[in-house]
mmCIF file of C-alpha atoms in Angstrom:
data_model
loop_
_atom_site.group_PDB
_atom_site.id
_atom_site.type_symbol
_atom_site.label_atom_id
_atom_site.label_comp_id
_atom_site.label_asym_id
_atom_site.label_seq_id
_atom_site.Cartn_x
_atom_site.Cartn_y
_atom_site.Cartn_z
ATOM 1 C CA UNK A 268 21.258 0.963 13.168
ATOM 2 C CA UNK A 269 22.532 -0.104 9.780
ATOM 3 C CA UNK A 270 20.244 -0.302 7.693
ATOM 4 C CA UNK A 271 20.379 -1.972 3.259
ATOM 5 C CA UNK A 272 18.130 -1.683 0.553
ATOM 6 C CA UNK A 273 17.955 -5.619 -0.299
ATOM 7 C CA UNK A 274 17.244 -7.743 -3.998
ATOM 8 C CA UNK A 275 16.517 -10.957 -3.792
ATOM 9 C CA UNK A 276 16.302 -13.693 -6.117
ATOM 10 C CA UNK A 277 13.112 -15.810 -5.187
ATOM 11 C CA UNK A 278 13.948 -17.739 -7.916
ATOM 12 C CA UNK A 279 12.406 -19.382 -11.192
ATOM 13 C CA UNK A 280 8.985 -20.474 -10.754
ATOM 14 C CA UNK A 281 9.632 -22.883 -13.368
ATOM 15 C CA UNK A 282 11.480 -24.464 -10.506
ATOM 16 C CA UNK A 283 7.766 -25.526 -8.713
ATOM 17 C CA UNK A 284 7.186 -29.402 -8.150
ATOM 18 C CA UNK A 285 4.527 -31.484 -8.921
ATOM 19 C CA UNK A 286 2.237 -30.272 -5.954
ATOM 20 C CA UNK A 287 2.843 -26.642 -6.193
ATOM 21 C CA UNK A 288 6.040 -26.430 -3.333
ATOM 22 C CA UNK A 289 8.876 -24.881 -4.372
ATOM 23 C CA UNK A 290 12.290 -26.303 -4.116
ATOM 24 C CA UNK A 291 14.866 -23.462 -5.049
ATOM 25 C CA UNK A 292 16.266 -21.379 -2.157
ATOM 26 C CA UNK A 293 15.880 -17.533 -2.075
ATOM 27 C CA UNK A 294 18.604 -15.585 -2.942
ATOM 28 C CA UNK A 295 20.689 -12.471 -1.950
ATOM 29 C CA UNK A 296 21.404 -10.424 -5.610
ATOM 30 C CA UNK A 297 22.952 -7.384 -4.090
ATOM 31 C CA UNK A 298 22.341 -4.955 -1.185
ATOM 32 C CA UNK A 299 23.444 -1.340 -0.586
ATOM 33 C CA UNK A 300 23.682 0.541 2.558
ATOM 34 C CA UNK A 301 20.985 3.271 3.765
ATOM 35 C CA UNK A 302 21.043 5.921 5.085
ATOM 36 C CA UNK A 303 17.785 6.196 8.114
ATOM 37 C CA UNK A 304 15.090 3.657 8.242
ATOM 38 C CA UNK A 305 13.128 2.460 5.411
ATOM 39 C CA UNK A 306 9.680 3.974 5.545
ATOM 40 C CA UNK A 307 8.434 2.913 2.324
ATOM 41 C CA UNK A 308 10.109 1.890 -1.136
ATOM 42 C CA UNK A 309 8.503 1.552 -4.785
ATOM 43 C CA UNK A 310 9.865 0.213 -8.432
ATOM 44 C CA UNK A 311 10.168 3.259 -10.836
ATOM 45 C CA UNK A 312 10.500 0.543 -13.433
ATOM 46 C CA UNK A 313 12.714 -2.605 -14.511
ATOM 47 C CA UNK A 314 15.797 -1.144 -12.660
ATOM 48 C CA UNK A 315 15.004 2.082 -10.484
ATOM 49 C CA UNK A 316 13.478 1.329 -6.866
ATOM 50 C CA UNK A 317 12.436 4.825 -4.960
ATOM 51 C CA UNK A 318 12.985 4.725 -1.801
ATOM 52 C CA UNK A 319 11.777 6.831 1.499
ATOM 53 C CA UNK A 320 13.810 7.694 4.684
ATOM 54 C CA UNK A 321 13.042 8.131 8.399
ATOM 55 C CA UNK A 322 15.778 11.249 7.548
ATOM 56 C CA UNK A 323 13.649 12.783 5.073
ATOM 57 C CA UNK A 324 15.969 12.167 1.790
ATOM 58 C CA UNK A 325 14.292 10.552 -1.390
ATOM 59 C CA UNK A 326 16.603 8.379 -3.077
ATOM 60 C CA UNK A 327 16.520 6.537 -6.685
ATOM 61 C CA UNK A 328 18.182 3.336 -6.420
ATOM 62 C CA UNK A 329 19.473 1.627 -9.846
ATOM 63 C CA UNK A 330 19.769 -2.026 -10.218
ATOM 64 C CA UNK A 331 22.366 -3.142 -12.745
ATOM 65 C CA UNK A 332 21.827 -6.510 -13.862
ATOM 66 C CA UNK A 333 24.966 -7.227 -15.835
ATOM 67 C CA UNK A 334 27.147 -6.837 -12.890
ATOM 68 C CA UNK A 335 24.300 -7.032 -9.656
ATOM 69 C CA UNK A 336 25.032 -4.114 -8.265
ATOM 70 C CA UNK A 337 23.066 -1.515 -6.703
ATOM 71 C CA UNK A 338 23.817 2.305 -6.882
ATOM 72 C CA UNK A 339 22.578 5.739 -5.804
ATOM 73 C CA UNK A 340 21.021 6.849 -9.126
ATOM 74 C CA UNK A 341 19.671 10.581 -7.352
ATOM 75 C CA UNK A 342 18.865 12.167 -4.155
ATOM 76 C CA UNK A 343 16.790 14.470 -3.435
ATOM 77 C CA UNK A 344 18.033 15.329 0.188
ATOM 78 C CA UNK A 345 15.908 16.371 3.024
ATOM 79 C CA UNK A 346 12.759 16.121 0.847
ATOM 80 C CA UNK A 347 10.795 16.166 4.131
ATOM 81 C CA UNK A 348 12.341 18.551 7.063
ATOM 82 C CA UNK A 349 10.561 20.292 10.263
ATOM 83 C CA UNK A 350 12.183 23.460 10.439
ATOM 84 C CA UNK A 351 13.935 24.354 7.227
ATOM 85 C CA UNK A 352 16.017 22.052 4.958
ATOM 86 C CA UNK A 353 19.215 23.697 6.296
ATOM 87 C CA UNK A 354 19.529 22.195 10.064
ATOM 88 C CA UNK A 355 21.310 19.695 10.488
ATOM 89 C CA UNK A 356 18.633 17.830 12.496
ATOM 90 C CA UNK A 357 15.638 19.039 10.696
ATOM 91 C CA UNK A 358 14.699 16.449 8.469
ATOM 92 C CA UNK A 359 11.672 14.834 9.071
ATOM 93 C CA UNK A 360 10.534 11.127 8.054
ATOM 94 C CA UNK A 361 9.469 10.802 4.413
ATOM 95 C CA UNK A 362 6.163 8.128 4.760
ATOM 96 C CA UNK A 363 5.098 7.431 1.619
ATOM 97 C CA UNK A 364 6.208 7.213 -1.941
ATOM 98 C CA UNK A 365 4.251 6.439 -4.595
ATOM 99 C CA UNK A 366 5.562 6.126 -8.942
ATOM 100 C CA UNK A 367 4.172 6.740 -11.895
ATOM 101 C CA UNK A 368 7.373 6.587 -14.426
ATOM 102 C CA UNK A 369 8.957 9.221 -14.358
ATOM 103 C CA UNK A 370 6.567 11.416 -11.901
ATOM 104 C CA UNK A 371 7.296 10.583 -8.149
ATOM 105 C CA UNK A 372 4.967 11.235 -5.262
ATOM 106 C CA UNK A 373 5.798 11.826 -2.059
ATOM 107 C CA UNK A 374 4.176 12.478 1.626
ATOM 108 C CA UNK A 375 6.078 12.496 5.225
ATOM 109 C CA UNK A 376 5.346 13.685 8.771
ATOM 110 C CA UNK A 377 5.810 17.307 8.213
ATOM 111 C CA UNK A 378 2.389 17.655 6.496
ATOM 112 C CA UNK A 379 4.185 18.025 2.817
ATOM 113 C CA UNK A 380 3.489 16.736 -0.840
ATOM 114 C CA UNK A 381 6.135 16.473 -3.310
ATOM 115 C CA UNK A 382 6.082 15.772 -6.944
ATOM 116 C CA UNK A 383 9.164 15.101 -8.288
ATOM 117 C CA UNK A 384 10.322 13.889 -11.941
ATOM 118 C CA UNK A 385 12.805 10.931 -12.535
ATOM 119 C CA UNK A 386 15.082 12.846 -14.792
ATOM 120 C CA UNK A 387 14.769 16.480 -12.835
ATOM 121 C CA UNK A 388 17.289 17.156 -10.711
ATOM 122 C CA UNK A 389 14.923 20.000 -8.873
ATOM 123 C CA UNK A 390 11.065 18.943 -7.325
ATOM 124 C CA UNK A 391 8.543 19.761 -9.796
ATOM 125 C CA UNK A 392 5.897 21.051 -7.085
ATOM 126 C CA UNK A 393 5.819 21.232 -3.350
ATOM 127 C CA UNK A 394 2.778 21.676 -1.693
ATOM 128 C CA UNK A 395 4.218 23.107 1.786
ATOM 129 C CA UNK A 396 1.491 22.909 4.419
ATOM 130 C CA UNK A 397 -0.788 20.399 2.377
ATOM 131 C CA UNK A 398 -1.620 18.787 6.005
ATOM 132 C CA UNK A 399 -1.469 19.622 9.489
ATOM 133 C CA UNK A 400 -0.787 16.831 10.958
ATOM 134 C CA UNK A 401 1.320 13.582 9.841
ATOM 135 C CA UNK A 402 0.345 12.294 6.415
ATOM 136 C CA UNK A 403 0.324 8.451 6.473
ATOM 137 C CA UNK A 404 0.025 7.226 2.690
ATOM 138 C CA UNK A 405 -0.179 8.473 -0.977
ATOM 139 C CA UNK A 406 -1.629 6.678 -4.084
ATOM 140 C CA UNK A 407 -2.528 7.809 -7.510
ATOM 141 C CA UNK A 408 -5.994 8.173 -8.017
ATOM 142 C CA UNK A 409 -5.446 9.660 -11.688
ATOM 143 C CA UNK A 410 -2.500 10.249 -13.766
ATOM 144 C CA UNK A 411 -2.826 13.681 -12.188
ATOM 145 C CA UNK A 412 -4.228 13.022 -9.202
ATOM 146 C CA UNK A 413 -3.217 11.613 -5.884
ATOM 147 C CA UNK A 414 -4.854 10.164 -2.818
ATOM 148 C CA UNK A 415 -3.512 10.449 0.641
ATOM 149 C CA UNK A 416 -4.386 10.073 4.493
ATOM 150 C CA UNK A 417 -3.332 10.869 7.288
ATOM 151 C CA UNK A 418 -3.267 11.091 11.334
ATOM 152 C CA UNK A 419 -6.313 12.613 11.538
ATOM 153 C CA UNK A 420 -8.692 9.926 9.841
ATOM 154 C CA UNK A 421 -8.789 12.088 6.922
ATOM 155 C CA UNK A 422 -8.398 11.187 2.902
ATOM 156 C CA UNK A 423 -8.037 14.132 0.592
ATOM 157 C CA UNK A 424 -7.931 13.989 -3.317
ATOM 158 C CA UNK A 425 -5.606 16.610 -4.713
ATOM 159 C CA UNK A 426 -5.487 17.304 -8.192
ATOM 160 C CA UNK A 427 -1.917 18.585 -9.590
ATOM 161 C CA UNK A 428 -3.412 20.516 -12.730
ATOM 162 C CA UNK A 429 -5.021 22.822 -10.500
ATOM 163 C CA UNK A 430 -2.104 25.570 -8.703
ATOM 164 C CA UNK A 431 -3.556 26.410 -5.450
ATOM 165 C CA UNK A 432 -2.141 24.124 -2.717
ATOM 166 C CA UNK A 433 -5.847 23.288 -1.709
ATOM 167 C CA UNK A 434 -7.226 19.244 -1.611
ATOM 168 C CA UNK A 435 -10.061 19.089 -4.268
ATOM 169 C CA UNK A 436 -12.056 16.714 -2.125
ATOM 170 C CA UNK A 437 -11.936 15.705 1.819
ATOM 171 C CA UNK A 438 -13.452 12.923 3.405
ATOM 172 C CA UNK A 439 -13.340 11.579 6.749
ATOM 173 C CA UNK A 440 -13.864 8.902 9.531
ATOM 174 C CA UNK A 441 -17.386 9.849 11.691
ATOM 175 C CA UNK A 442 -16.594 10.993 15.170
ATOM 176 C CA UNK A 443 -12.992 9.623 16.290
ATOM 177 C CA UNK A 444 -9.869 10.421 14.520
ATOM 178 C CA UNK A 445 -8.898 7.614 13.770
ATOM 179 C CA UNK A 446 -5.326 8.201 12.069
ATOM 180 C CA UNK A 447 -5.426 6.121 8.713
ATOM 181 C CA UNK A 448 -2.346 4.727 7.826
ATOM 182 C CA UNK A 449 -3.008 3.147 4.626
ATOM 183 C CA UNK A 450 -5.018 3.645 1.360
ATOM 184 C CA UNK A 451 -5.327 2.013 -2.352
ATOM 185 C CA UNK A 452 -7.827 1.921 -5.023
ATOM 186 C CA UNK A 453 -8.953 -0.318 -6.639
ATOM 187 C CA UNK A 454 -7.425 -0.734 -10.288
ATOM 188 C CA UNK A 455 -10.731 -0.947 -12.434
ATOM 189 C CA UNK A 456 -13.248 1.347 -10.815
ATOM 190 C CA UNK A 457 -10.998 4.093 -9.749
ATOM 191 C CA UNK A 458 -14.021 5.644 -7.417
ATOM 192 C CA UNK A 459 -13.766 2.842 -5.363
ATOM 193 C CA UNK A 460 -10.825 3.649 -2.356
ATOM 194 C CA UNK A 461 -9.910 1.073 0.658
ATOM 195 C CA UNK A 462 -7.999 2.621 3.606
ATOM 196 C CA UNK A 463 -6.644 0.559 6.850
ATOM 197 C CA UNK A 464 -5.953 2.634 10.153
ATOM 198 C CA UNK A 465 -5.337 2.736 14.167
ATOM 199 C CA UNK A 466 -8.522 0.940 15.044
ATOM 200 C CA UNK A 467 -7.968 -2.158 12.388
ATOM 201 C CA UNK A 468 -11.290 -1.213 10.319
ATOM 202 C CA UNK A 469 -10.993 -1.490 7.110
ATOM 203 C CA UNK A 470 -12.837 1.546 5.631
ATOM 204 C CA UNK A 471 -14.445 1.250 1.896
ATOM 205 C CA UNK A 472 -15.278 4.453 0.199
ATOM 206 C CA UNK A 473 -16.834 5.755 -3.139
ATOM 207 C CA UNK A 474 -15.152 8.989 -3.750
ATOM 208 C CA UNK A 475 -18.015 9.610 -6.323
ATOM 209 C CA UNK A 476 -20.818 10.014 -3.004
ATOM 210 C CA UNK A 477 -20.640 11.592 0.023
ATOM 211 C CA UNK A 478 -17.401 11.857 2.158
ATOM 212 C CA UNK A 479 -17.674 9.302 4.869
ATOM 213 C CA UNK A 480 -16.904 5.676 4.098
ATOM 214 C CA UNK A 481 -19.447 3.345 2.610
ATOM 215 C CA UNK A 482 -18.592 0.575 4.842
ATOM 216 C CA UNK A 483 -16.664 -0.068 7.743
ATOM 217 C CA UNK A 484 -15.404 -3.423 8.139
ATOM 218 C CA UNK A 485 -14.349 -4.887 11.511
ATOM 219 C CA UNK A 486 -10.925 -6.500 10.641
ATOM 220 C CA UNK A 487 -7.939 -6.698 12.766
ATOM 221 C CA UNK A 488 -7.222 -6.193 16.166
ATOM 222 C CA UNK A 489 -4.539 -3.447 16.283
ATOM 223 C CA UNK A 490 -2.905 -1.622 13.614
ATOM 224 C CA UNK A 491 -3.375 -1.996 9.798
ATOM 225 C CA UNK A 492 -0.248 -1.266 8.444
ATOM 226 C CA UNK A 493 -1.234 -1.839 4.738
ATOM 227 C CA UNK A 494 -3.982 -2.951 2.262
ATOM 228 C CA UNK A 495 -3.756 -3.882 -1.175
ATOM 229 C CA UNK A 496 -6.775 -4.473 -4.106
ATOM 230 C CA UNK A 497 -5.091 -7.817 -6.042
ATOM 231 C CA UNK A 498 -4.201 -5.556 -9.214
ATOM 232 C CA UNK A 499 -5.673 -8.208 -11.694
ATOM 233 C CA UNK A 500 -8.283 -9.733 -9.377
ATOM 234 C CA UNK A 501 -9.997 -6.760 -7.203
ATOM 235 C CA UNK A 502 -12.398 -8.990 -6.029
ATOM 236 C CA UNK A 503 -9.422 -9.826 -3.642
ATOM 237 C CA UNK A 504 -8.364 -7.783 -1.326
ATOM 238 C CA UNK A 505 -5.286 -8.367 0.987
ATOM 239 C CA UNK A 506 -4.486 -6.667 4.872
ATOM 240 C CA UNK A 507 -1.885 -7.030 7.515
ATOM 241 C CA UNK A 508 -1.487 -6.115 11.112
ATOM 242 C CA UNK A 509 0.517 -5.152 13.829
ATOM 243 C CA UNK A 510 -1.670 -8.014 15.309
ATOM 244 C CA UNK A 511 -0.028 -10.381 13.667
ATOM 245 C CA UNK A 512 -2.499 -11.351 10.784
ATOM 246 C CA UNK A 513 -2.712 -10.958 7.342
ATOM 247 C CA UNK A 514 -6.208 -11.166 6.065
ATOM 248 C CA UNK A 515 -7.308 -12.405 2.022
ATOM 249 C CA UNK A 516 -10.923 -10.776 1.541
ATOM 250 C CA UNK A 517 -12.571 -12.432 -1.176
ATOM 251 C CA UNK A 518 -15.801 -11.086 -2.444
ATOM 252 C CA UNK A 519 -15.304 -13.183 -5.830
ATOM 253 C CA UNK A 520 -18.118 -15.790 -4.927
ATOM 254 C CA UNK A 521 -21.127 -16.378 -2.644
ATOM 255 C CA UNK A 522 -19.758 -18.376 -0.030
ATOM 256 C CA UNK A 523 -22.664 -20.159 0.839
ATOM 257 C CA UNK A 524 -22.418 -21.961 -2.027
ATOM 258 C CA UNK A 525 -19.164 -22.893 -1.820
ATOM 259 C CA UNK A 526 -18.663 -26.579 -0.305
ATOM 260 C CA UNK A 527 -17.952 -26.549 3.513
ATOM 261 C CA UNK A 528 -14.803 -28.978 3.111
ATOM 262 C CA UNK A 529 -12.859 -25.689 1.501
ATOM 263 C CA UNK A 530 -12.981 -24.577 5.250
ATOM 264 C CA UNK A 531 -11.331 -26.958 6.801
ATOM 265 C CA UNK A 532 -7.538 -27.269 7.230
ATOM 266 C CA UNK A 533 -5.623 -23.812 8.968
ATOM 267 C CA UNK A 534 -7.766 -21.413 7.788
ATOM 268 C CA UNK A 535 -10.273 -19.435 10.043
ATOM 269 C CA UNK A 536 -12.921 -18.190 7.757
ATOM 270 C CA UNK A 537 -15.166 -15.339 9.382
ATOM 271 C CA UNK A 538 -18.475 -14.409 7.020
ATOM 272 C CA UNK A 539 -20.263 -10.951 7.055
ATOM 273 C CA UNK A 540 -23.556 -10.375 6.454
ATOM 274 C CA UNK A 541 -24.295 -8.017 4.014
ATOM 275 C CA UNK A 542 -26.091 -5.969 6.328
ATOM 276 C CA UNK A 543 -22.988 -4.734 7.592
ATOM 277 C CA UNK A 544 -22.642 -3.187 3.523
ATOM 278 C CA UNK A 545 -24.537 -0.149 2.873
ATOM 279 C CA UNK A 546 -26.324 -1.099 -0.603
ATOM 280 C CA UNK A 547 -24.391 0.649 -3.317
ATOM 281 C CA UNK A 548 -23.253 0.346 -7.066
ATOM 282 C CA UNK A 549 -22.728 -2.906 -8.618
ATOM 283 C CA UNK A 550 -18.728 -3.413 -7.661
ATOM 284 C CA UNK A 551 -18.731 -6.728 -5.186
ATOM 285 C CA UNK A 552 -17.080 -3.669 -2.593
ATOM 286 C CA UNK A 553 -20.409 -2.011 -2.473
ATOM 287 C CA UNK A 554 -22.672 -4.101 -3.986
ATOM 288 C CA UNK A 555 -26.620 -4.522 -3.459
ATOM 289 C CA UNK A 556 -26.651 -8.031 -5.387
ATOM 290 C CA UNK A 557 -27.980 -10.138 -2.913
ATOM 291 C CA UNK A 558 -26.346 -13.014 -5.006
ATOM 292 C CA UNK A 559 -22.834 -11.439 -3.418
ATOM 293 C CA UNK A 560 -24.207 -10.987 -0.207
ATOM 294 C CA UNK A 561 -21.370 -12.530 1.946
ATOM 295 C CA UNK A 562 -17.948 -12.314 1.933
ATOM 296 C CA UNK A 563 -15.174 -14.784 2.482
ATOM 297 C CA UNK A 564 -12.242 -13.820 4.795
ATOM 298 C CA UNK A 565 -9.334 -15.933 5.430
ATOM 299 C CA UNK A 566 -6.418 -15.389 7.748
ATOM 300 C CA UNK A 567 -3.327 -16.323 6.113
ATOM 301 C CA UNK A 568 -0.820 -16.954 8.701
ATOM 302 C CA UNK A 569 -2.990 -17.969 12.095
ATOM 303 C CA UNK A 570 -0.610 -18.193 14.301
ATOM 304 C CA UNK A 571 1.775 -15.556 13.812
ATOM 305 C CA UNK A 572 1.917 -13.067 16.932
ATOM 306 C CA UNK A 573 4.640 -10.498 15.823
ATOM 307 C CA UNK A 574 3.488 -7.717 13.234
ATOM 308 C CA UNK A 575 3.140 -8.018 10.027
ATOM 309 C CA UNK A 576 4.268 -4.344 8.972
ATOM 310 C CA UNK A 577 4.109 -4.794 4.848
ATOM 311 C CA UNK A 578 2.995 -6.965 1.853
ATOM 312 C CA UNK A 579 2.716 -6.672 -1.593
ATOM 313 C CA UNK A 580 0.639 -8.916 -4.468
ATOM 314 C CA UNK A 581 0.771 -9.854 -8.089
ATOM 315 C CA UNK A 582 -0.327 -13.420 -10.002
ATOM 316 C CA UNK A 583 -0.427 -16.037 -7.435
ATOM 317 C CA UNK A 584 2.267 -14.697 -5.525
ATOM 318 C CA UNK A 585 2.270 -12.875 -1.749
ATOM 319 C CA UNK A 586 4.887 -11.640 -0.672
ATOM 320 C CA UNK A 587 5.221 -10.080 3.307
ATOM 321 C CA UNK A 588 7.705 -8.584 6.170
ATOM 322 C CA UNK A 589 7.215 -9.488 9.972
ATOM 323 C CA UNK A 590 9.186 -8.145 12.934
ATOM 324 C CA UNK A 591 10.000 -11.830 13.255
ATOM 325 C CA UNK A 592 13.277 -9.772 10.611
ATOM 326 C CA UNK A 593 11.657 -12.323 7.859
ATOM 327 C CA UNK A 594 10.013 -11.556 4.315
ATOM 328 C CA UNK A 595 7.841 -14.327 3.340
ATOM 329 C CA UNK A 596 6.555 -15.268 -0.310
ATOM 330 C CA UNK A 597 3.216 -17.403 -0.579
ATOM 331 C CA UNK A 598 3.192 -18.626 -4.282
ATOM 332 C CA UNK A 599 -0.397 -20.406 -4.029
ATOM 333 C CA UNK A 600 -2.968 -17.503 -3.122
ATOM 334 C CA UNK A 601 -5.392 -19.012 -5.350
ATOM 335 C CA UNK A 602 -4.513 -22.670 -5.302
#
């Protein structure tokens, strides 16, 4: 019901002891209330977070660090809405939100893309009915070009340089519609796309061939809420569930070189045959190398049963929400 835009303090990793554990206690900086759930939320830089509602409003949220406060820095009100931006009732959720300073991206349930600019009060461009149905998630493929997917198991590349409100590329899921709730690429070879959905496959696509996926990787058991490529190590690739789990793919090494005591401890470690990998181009994602040939998959938190709805990655650190109402940081991902 009442619902805060949080920053924390996780503190000085300076602060680490001799084995890696870390002894300082997370803190609260400052918190500001919200208006609607929080459907997604992104740093516009040092001190701007962008923030998505359930109510359809797009809000830039400044950070001062002198004072730790948080304030309302803009609003773009009912960003997202059913009916027309006027009713009182019609906004509708705003689902995504993606930044590249100063252009903001976003996507929601009624179907619409909007571009908007950090320091313009009005939305740059609108695409109105850019999808029928719910769209899910939005990335940047391109400095002028987004990805996004949505309920229908569909990923469409639209390119902002062109005017008419038309995707320049679709691709889709064989067969079901599998709603996809999740997409990134990966940070080096920008043709190579990862999206999560309904089923808990993990899809792998080359924008550059065809327009099904590449690969189709059985992962979780319910829901993937979100996937992330590791933005300085893309061999790594990171999932979570409403099953609970939160999966590290690594396709860094050949595991079956790898001694067998690294297996031991809480870690369940599943291996894939690259059969399941239709041969490709030489990224470890779609590679025919038969030197790469397995990959390593670890689930991070075993024996968690209540969703794991986000996460986020950089350096050594992980950083997740559950429904258990707790964030989590894991500061060894590569110890």
């Amino acid at each position: 019901q009442d619902n805060r835009i949080s920053i924390w303090s996780a503190g000085d990793l300076g602060n680490a002891g001799l084995n890696g554990e870390y002894h300082g206690e997370p803190h609260l900086l400052c918190d500001i209330q919200h208006n609607g759930d929080v459907m997604d939320m992104q740093f516009l830089d040092q001190e701007r977070i962008v923030v998505a509602s359930s109510t359809g409003t797009v809000t830039i949220f400044r950070h001062h660090q002198n004072n730790q406060t948080l304030s309302a820095n803009h609003r773009w009100e009912k960003a997202h809405y059913h009916v027309d931006q006027d009713t009182s009732c019609g906004g509708a959720a705003c689902t995504g939100v993606v930044c590249n300073n100063p252009e903001i991206v976003t996507v929601g349930e009624d179907g619409r893309i909007n571009l908007f600019r950090a320091d313009q009060k009005d939305t740059v461009r609108t695409i109105d009915n850019a999808d029928s149905s719910t769209l899910h998630a939005v990335t940047f493929l391109r400095t002028t070009e987004i990805l996004t997917v949505n309920s229908i198991g569909q990923l469409k590349i639209w390119d902002f340089r062109q005017q008419r409100n038309e995707p320049s590329q679709i691709f889709s899921l064989a067969g079901d519609r599998v709603p996809l709730h999740c997409v990134d690429r990966h940070p080096n070879q920008q043709h190579i796309v990862a999206t999560g959905g309904q089923d808990g496959m993990l899809s792998i696509w080359d924008i550059r061939q065809g327009t099904m996926p590449v690969s189709l990787l059985n992962a979780h058991e319910a829901e993937m809420w979100e996937v992330h490529f590791h933005p300085s190590n893309p061999d790594h690739l990171f999932t979570c569930s409403e099953d609970g789990s939160l999966w590290h793919w690594d396709t860094s090494t050949n595991v079956s070189e790898k001694p067998s005591f690294l297996h031991q401890g809480g870690r369940s470690t599943a291996y894939l045959s690259h059969s399941t990998i239709n041969q490709s181009v030489v990224s470890a994602w779609l590679s025919s190398d038969p030197t790469k040939d397995r990959m390593e998959i670890t689930n991070l938190i075993p024996n968690q049963t209540l969703s794991v709805n986000s996460l986020d990655v950089l350096g050594p650190c992980l950083v997740y929400g559950t429904d258990a109402e707790a964030i989590y940081v894991n500061r060894q991902l590569f110890a």
